[in-house]
Amino acid sequence: PNQPIACNDHRVTIIGAGNVGSTLAHRIAQHNLANVVLVDIVEGMPQAIALDLTHAQGLDRHNRQIKGTNDYADTANSDIVVITAGIPRKPGLSRDDLIQINAKIVVEVTQKAIAYSPDAIYIIITNPLDVMTYLAWQATGLPPNRVMGMAGVLDAARFQTFIAIELGVCVTDVRALVIGDHGDSMMPLPRYASVGGIPITELMDRATIERICDRTRHGGAEIVNLRKTGGAYSAPASAACLMVEAILHNQSRLVPASAYLQGEYGLNDIFIGVPTLLGCQGIEKVVELNLTDEERDALHASASSVRQNIDRAGVLLGNC
Ligand code: TXD
């Protein structure tokens, strides 16, 4: 246990070769992290994207193979499977509105992937994130540490960016944390945000902090409303790439992820965003914060909205 995956011939499968999936394939190859298998239901499309990315190999300076396919046999023995398949948001559609369509897609693609990669670590990206992560975990039958959702790294990066812009400081000096569900009740935590070690509560007034937290909560919607035809994909791909690297290189990164809770924070049998230790075993630890009563109530409210949607998805899938 806790040994990095030995060879450097890692394979990452990405299911869903749309905006997030294709951008993530590019990031993984450019960072020389792994060979990539890009799967989509649309024939020819993942093959075209893989070929296009391969044409850039010499320019991007890597030797990573990127294969596009519609056949899950090509995904066999992946170290990591990332699931982005589904539909994205459009103006007027909340993440929760996507449940009906995406639940079916996520369960189906996960079942196909696990048949070929029973030992992989699964990272779910499809929205509504915490609900889809729960469904995918059920579909894999894996221990919960091997299944996780990507959202907190992205939401925290948005919070980090907005703090840096507001204060006019270098973004890499800013640390920020967002927990809770990846939806309307996500929880940027100003108490745990700092610049060069100084809590932001000493650098900004309450109203400014509240404005930044609000922009973080609606960071995805701000992009959807500008683009109109879909959502964000560049920062989401970077966030997922960070998680892939943390796992493949056994980095023990302390990052927020949608993780399975078994009593932590007084919550059970749910996936929700919490700080985690991420390494080659997947979620190696859920880190419990000393939340205030108010923060704990907000996390529980966030968890009950995820729970309601898990139940709704179960009904839609005919599980209940
Ligand atoms: O923080 C986060 N977790 C997120 C989540 C950040 C950004 C995007 N987020 C969600 O990811 C978004 O709301 C969507 O639910 C997914 C994918 O977003 P993306 O922007 O990449 O959507 P696209 O471009 O429409 O790509 C989806 C692809 C598309 O190519 C479809 O043909 C494919 O999914 N798809 C399938 N592939 C394989 N198998 C099946 N059944 C299938 N159905 C659709």
Short mmCIF file of C-alpha atoms and ligand atoms in Angstrom, two decimals:
data_model
loop_
_atom_site.label_atom_id
_atom_site.label_comp_id
_atom_site.label_asym_id
_atom_site.label_seq_id
_atom_site.Cartn_x
_atom_site.Cartn_y
_atom_site.Cartn_z
CA PRO A 1 0.00 0.00 0.00
CA ASN A 2 0.94 3.62 -0.53
CA GLN A 3 3.55 2.78 -3.16
CA PRO A 4 3.33 4.89 -6.30
CA ILE A 5 2.08 2.96 -9.33
CA ALA A 6 5.39 1.50 -10.49
CA CYS A 7 5.73 1.89 -14.24
CA ASN A 8 5.45 5.11 -16.12
CA ASP A 9 3.15 3.55 -18.67
CA HIS A 10 -0.01 4.77 -17.03
CA ARG A 11 -3.30 4.63 -18.86
CA VAL A 12 -6.10 7.09 -18.21
CA THR A 13 -9.47 6.55 -19.86
CA ILE A 14 -11.73 9.53 -20.35
CA ILE A 15 -15.36 8.73 -21.14
CA GLY A 16 -17.05 11.61 -22.91
CA ALA A 17 -14.85 13.31 -25.51
CA GLY A 18 -16.70 16.63 -25.34
CA ASN A 19 -15.31 19.92 -24.12
CA VAL A 20 -14.10 18.78 -20.71
CA GLY A 21 -12.99 15.33 -21.88
CA SER A 22 -10.97 16.48 -24.89
CA THR A 23 -9.36 19.35 -22.96
CA LEU A 24 -8.43 16.97 -20.16
CA ALA A 25 -6.86 14.56 -22.67
CA HIS A 26 -4.74 17.45 -23.90
CA ARG A 27 -3.69 18.47 -20.38
CA ILE A 28 -2.75 14.89 -19.36
CA ALA A 29 -0.62 14.38 -22.47
CA GLN A 30 1.02 17.81 -22.22
CA HIS A 31 1.93 17.14 -18.60
CA ASN A 32 3.33 13.78 -19.74
CA LEU A 33 1.24 12.01 -17.10
CA ALA A 34 -0.21 9.04 -18.99
CA ASN A 35 -1.40 7.57 -22.27
CA VAL A 36 -5.01 8.53 -22.83
CA VAL A 37 -7.98 6.60 -24.20
CA LEU A 38 -10.81 8.90 -25.19
CA VAL A 39 -14.24 7.26 -25.50
CA ASP A 40 -17.47 8.72 -26.80
CA ILE A 41 -20.79 7.43 -28.05
CA VAL A 42 -20.50 9.55 -31.21
CA GLU A 43 -18.69 7.59 -33.90
CA GLY A 44 -15.58 9.16 -35.37
CA MET A 45 -15.53 12.09 -32.95
CA PRO A 46 -13.12 10.74 -30.29
CA GLN A 47 -10.96 9.33 -33.09
CA ALA A 48 -10.80 12.78 -34.72
CA ILE A 49 -9.94 14.54 -31.47
CA ALA A 50 -7.27 11.95 -30.64
CA LEU A 51 -5.73 12.34 -34.09
CA ASP A 52 -5.77 16.12 -33.82
CA LEU A 53 -4.09 15.99 -30.40
CA THR A 54 -1.55 13.50 -31.78
CA HIS A 55 -0.70 15.88 -34.62
CA ALA A 56 0.36 18.36 -31.92
CA GLN A 57 2.68 15.88 -30.15
CA GLY A 58 5.84 17.39 -31.61
CA LEU A 59 4.65 20.90 -30.85
CA ASP A 60 3.49 20.03 -27.34
CA ARG A 61 6.65 18.00 -26.82
CA HIS A 62 5.40 14.70 -25.44
CA ASN A 63 5.27 11.09 -26.64
CA ARG A 64 2.01 10.14 -25.06
CA GLN A 65 -0.41 8.01 -27.07
CA ILE A 66 -3.91 9.37 -27.34
CA LYS A 67 -6.42 6.90 -28.73
CA GLY A 68 -9.98 7.76 -29.69
CA THR A 69 -12.51 4.95 -29.69
CA ASN A 70 -16.13 3.87 -29.34
CA ASP A 71 -15.10 0.45 -28.01
CA TYR A 72 -14.62 -0.12 -24.28
CA ALA A 73 -12.25 -3.02 -24.98
CA ASP A 74 -9.66 -0.32 -25.78
CA THR A 75 -9.94 1.01 -22.23
CA ALA A 76 -8.84 -2.25 -20.58
CA ASN A 77 -6.63 -2.05 -17.49
CA SER A 78 -6.75 1.71 -17.05
CA ASP A 79 -5.20 3.15 -13.90
CA ILE A 80 -7.79 5.91 -13.80
CA VAL A 81 -11.17 6.29 -15.49
CA VAL A 82 -12.59 9.80 -15.73
CA ILE A 83 -16.28 10.16 -16.52
CA THR A 84 -17.44 13.33 -18.26
CA ALA A 85 -20.18 11.76 -20.42
CA GLY A 86 -23.55 13.48 -20.31
CA ILE A 87 -25.09 16.79 -21.17
CA PRO A 88 -23.81 20.11 -19.83
CA ARG A 89 -25.82 23.06 -18.55
CA LYS A 90 -27.38 25.72 -20.75
CA PRO A 91 -28.81 29.06 -19.60
CA GLY A 92 -31.87 28.42 -17.42
CA LEU A 93 -30.87 24.82 -16.65
CA SER A 94 -29.55 24.12 -13.16
CA ARG A 95 -27.15 21.27 -12.51
CA ASP A 96 -30.02 19.37 -10.89
CA ASP A 97 -32.11 19.64 -14.08
CA LEU A 98 -29.59 17.35 -15.76
CA ILE A 99 -30.34 14.39 -13.46
CA GLN A 100 -32.76 12.49 -15.64
CA ILE A 101 -30.53 12.30 -18.71
CA ASN A 102 -27.15 12.10 -17.02
CA ALA A 103 -28.06 9.45 -14.41
CA LYS A 104 -28.78 6.92 -17.12
CA ILE A 105 -25.64 7.80 -19.10
CA VAL A 106 -23.32 7.73 -16.08
CA VAL A 107 -24.56 4.38 -14.80
CA GLU A 108 -24.33 2.84 -18.26
CA VAL A 109 -20.81 4.06 -19.07
CA THR A 110 -19.53 3.19 -15.59
CA GLN A 111 -20.81 -0.38 -15.89
CA LYS A 112 -19.07 -0.71 -19.25
CA ALA A 113 -15.81 0.75 -17.91
CA ILE A 114 -15.63 -1.32 -14.73
CA ALA A 115 -15.94 -4.52 -16.76
CA TYR A 116 -12.59 -3.69 -18.37
CA SER A 117 -10.88 -1.75 -15.56
CA PRO A 118 -11.88 -3.33 -12.26
CA ASP A 119 -8.80 -1.98 -10.47
CA ALA A 120 -8.98 1.62 -11.65
CA ILE A 121 -9.66 4.72 -9.62
CA TYR A 122 -12.77 6.51 -10.88
CA ILE A 123 -13.09 10.29 -11.05
CA ILE A 124 -16.57 11.56 -11.89
CA ILE A 125 -17.09 14.97 -13.49
CA THR A 126 -20.63 14.79 -14.93
CA ASN A 127 -23.25 16.98 -13.22
CA PRO A 128 -25.02 17.05 -10.85
CA LEU A 129 -21.66 16.03 -9.52
CA ASP A 130 -22.25 14.60 -6.06
CA VAL A 131 -25.30 12.64 -7.21
CA MET A 132 -23.52 11.22 -10.27
CA THR A 133 -20.53 10.23 -8.12
CA TYR A 134 -22.84 8.27 -5.80
CA LEU A 135 -24.50 6.50 -8.75
CA ALA A 136 -21.15 5.70 -10.36
CA TRP A 137 -19.82 4.32 -7.06
CA GLN A 138 -22.85 2.04 -6.79
CA ALA A 139 -22.36 0.93 -10.40
CA THR A 140 -18.69 0.03 -9.80
CA GLY A 141 -19.16 -1.91 -6.58
CA LEU A 142 -15.69 -0.61 -5.59
CA PRO A 143 -14.56 0.40 -2.11
CA PRO A 144 -15.51 4.06 -1.75
CA ASN A 145 -11.93 5.34 -1.58
CA ARG A 146 -11.54 4.39 -5.28
CA VAL A 147 -14.42 6.61 -6.46
CA MET A 148 -14.55 10.39 -6.17
CA GLY A 149 -16.06 13.46 -7.76
CA MET A 150 -14.16 16.45 -9.11
CA ALA A 151 -15.64 19.81 -8.14
CA GLY A 152 -13.94 21.16 -5.02
CA VAL A 153 -10.59 21.67 -6.76
CA LEU A 154 -12.36 23.74 -9.42
CA ASP A 155 -14.58 25.69 -7.00
CA ALA A 156 -11.59 26.43 -4.75
CA ALA A 157 -9.58 27.56 -7.79
CA ARG A 158 -12.36 30.00 -8.68
CA PHE A 159 -12.45 31.29 -5.09
CA GLN A 160 -8.64 31.59 -5.17
CA THR A 161 -8.77 33.54 -8.44
CA PHE A 162 -11.42 35.99 -7.23
CA ILE A 163 -9.49 36.66 -4.00
CA ALA A 164 -6.30 37.33 -5.99
CA ILE A 165 -8.12 39.71 -8.37
CA GLU A 166 -9.77 41.59 -5.51
CA LEU A 167 -6.52 42.07 -3.57
CA GLY A 168 -4.24 42.46 -6.58
CA VAL A 169 -1.92 39.72 -5.32
CA CYS A 170 -0.19 36.79 -7.00
CA VAL A 171 -2.73 33.99 -7.33
CA THR A 172 -0.29 31.29 -6.21
CA ASP A 173 0.03 33.00 -2.81
CA VAL A 174 -3.69 32.48 -2.24
CA ARG A 175 -5.03 29.32 -0.60
CA ALA A 176 -8.77 28.71 -0.62
CA LEU A 177 -11.20 25.95 0.28
CA VAL A 178 -14.74 25.16 -0.84
CA ILE A 179 -16.76 22.26 0.59
CA GLY A 180 -20.35 21.03 0.30
CA ASP A 181 -22.21 20.05 -2.83
CA HIS A 182 -21.24 21.30 -6.30
CA GLY A 183 -24.46 23.28 -6.60
CA ASP A 184 -26.37 26.17 -5.15
CA SER A 185 -25.42 25.30 -1.57
CA MET A 186 -21.67 24.96 -2.14
CA MET A 187 -19.70 26.46 0.74
CA PRO A 188 -16.67 28.69 0.16
CA LEU A 189 -15.02 28.86 3.61
CA PRO A 190 -13.46 32.31 4.19
CA ARG A 191 -12.10 31.18 7.58
CA TYR A 192 -9.85 28.74 5.71
CA ALA A 193 -8.75 31.12 2.95
CA SER A 194 -5.46 32.96 3.22
CA VAL A 195 -2.91 35.01 1.32
CA GLY A 196 0.72 34.30 2.18
CA GLY A 197 -0.51 32.75 5.43
CA ILE A 198 -2.71 35.72 6.39
CA PRO A 199 -6.41 34.90 6.77
CA ILE A 200 -8.49 36.83 4.21
CA THR A 201 -10.74 37.92 7.09
CA GLU A 202 -7.84 40.25 8.07
CA LEU A 203 -7.43 41.59 4.53
CA MET A 204 -11.02 42.26 3.39
CA ASP A 205 -14.25 43.43 4.96
CA ARG A 206 -17.23 41.11 5.35
CA ALA A 207 -19.20 42.58 2.45
CA THR A 208 -16.30 42.09 0.03
CA ILE A 209 -15.77 38.51 1.22
CA GLU A 210 -19.49 37.77 0.84
CA ARG A 211 -19.43 39.19 -2.71
CA ILE A 212 -16.46 36.97 -3.63
CA CYS A 213 -18.10 33.89 -2.07
CA ASP A 214 -21.23 34.61 -4.06
CA ARG A 215 -19.30 34.92 -7.31
CA THR A 216 -17.58 31.61 -6.49
CA ARG A 217 -20.94 29.91 -5.88
CA HIS A 218 -22.13 31.16 -9.27
CA GLY A 219 -18.80 30.80 -11.09
CA GLY A 220 -20.16 28.05 -13.32
CA ALA A 221 -23.40 29.89 -14.09
CA GLU A 222 -21.48 33.08 -15.00
CA ILE A 223 -19.75 31.13 -17.78
CA VAL A 224 -22.90 29.29 -18.90
CA ASN A 225 -24.71 32.63 -19.23
CA LEU A 226 -21.93 34.13 -21.33
CA ARG A 227 -21.35 31.09 -23.57
CA LYS A 228 -25.02 30.08 -23.86
CA THR A 229 -24.27 26.75 -25.57
CA GLY A 230 -22.52 24.97 -22.70
CA GLY A 231 -20.44 25.44 -19.60
CA ALA A 232 -16.87 25.86 -18.43
CA TYR A 233 -14.30 23.33 -19.53
CA SER A 234 -10.78 24.75 -19.36
CA ALA A 235 -10.50 25.22 -15.59
CA PRO A 236 -12.51 22.01 -14.98
CA ALA A 237 -10.00 20.09 -17.11
CA SER A 238 -7.08 21.65 -15.21
CA ALA A 239 -8.72 20.72 -11.92
CA ALA A 240 -9.26 17.11 -13.03
CA CYS A 241 -5.67 16.96 -14.30
CA LEU A 242 -4.42 17.97 -10.85
CA MET A 243 -6.35 15.05 -9.35
CA VAL A 244 -5.02 12.61 -11.97
CA GLU A 245 -1.47 13.73 -11.22
CA ALA A 246 -1.99 13.48 -7.45
CA ILE A 247 -3.09 9.85 -7.87
CA LEU A 248 -0.55 8.71 -10.47
CA HIS A 249 2.35 10.34 -8.64
CA ASN A 250 1.06 9.46 -5.17
CA GLN A 251 1.38 13.07 -4.10
CA SER A 252 -0.79 13.02 -0.95
CA ARG A 253 -2.39 16.30 -2.02
CA LEU A 254 -4.80 17.82 0.48
CA VAL A 255 -7.60 18.90 -1.81
CA PRO A 256 -11.37 19.04 -1.67
CA ALA A 257 -13.18 16.26 -3.52
CA SER A 258 -16.60 14.69 -3.45
CA ALA A 259 -15.91 11.76 -1.15
CA TYR A 260 -17.97 9.04 0.50
CA LEU A 261 -18.73 9.84 4.13
CA GLN A 262 -19.15 7.20 6.80
CA GLY A 263 -19.85 9.24 9.91
CA GLU A 264 -17.45 12.12 9.22
CA TYR A 265 -19.16 15.48 9.78
CA GLY A 266 -22.11 13.50 11.21
CA LEU A 267 -23.03 12.36 7.67
CA ASN A 268 -23.44 8.86 6.31
CA ASP A 269 -23.79 7.11 2.96
CA ILE A 270 -23.39 10.22 0.82
CA PHE A 271 -20.81 11.75 -1.52
CA ILE A 272 -20.18 15.43 -0.87
CA GLY A 273 -17.29 17.89 -1.13
CA VAL A 274 -14.88 17.70 1.83
CA PRO A 275 -11.11 18.11 2.23
CA THR A 276 -9.37 14.84 1.38
CA LEU A 277 -5.91 13.39 1.15
CA LEU A 278 -5.44 12.22 -2.43
CA GLY A 279 -2.82 9.65 -3.39
CA CYS A 280 -2.32 6.38 -5.25
CA GLN A 281 -5.02 4.63 -3.23
CA GLY A 282 -7.52 7.33 -4.20
CA ILE A 283 -9.13 9.08 -1.23
CA GLU A 284 -6.71 8.08 1.49
CA LYS A 285 -8.37 10.14 4.18
CA VAL A 286 -11.33 12.45 4.69
CA VAL A 287 -10.05 15.41 6.68
CA GLU A 288 -12.52 16.63 9.30
CA LEU A 289 -12.60 20.36 9.98
CA ASN A 290 -13.74 21.94 13.22
CA LEU A 291 -16.79 23.60 11.70
CA THR A 292 -18.81 26.25 13.52
CA ASP A 293 -22.46 25.38 14.24
CA GLU A 294 -23.49 27.59 11.35
CA GLU A 295 -21.07 25.93 8.90
CA ARG A 296 -22.10 22.47 10.07
CA ASP A 297 -25.79 23.33 9.56
CA ALA A 298 -24.98 24.59 6.05
CA LEU A 299 -23.09 21.35 5.24
CA HIS A 300 -26.00 19.26 6.49
CA ALA A 301 -28.45 21.32 4.40
CA SER A 302 -26.19 20.85 1.40
CA ALA A 303 -26.08 17.09 2.09
CA SER A 304 -29.85 16.85 2.30
CA SER A 305 -30.21 18.45 -1.13
CA VAL A 306 -27.74 15.86 -2.51
CA ARG A 307 -29.65 13.08 -0.71
CA GLN A 308 -32.97 14.23 -2.23
CA ASN A 309 -31.45 14.14 -5.70
CA ILE A 310 -29.89 10.71 -5.13
CA ASP A 311 -33.37 9.46 -4.19
CA ARG A 312 -34.85 11.19 -7.24
CA ALA A 313 -32.24 9.60 -9.50
CA GLY A 314 -33.00 6.22 -7.94
CA VAL A 315 -36.68 6.61 -8.82
CA LEU A 316 -35.85 7.74 -12.36
CA LEU A 317 -33.56 4.74 -12.80
CA GLY A 318 -36.24 2.44 -11.47
CA ASN A 319 -34.18 1.39 -8.44
CA CYS A 320 -36.89 2.07 -5.90
O1 TXD B 1 -16.89 20.70 -11.74
C1 TXD B 1 -17.44 19.88 -12.42
N1 TXD B 1 -17.65 18.67 -11.96
C2 TXD B 1 -17.91 20.21 -13.78
C3 TXD B 1 -18.92 19.38 -14.37
C4 TXD B 1 -17.29 21.23 -14.53
C5 TXD B 1 -17.59 21.36 -15.87
C6 TXD B 1 -18.52 20.50 -16.56
N2 TXD B 1 -19.29 19.69 -15.69
C7 TXD B 1 -20.17 18.67 -16.28
O2 TXD B 1 -19.39 17.76 -17.06
C8 TXD B 1 -21.20 19.19 -17.26
O3 TXD B 1 -22.31 19.75 -16.60
C9 TXD B 1 -21.55 17.92 -18.00
O4 TXD B 1 -22.48 17.14 -17.25
C10 TXD B 1 -20.21 17.17 -18.09
C11 TXD B 1 -19.52 17.30 -19.45
O5 TXD B 1 -19.42 18.65 -19.82
P1 TXD B 1 -18.88 19.07 -21.28
O6 TXD B 1 -18.88 20.55 -21.31
O7 TXD B 1 -17.65 18.32 -21.60
O8 TXD B 1 -20.09 18.52 -22.17
P2 TXD B 1 -20.04 18.10 -23.72
O9 TXD B 1 -19.04 18.92 -24.46
O10 TXD B 1 -21.44 18.07 -24.20
O11 TXD B 1 -19.46 16.60 -23.68
C12 TXD B 1 -20.19 15.53 -23.21
C13 TXD B 1 -19.84 14.35 -24.08
C14 TXD B 1 -20.34 14.47 -25.51
O12 TXD B 1 -19.25 14.35 -26.41
C15 TXD B 1 -21.32 13.33 -25.68
O13 TXD B 1 -21.34 12.74 -26.98
C16 TXD B 1 -20.79 12.34 -24.64
O14 TXD B 1 -20.46 13.15 -23.53
N3 TXD B 1 -21.75 11.32 -24.28
C17 TXD B 1 -21.41 10.03 -24.15
N4 TXD B 1 -20.22 9.41 -24.27
C18 TXD B 1 -20.21 8.07 -24.10
N5 TXD B 1 -21.32 7.35 -23.80
C19 TXD B 1 -22.51 7.95 -23.65
N6 TXD B 1 -23.60 7.21 -23.35
C20 TXD B 1 -22.60 9.35 -23.84
N7 TXD B 1 -23.61 10.24 -23.80
C21 TXD B 1 -23.08 11.45 -24.07
#
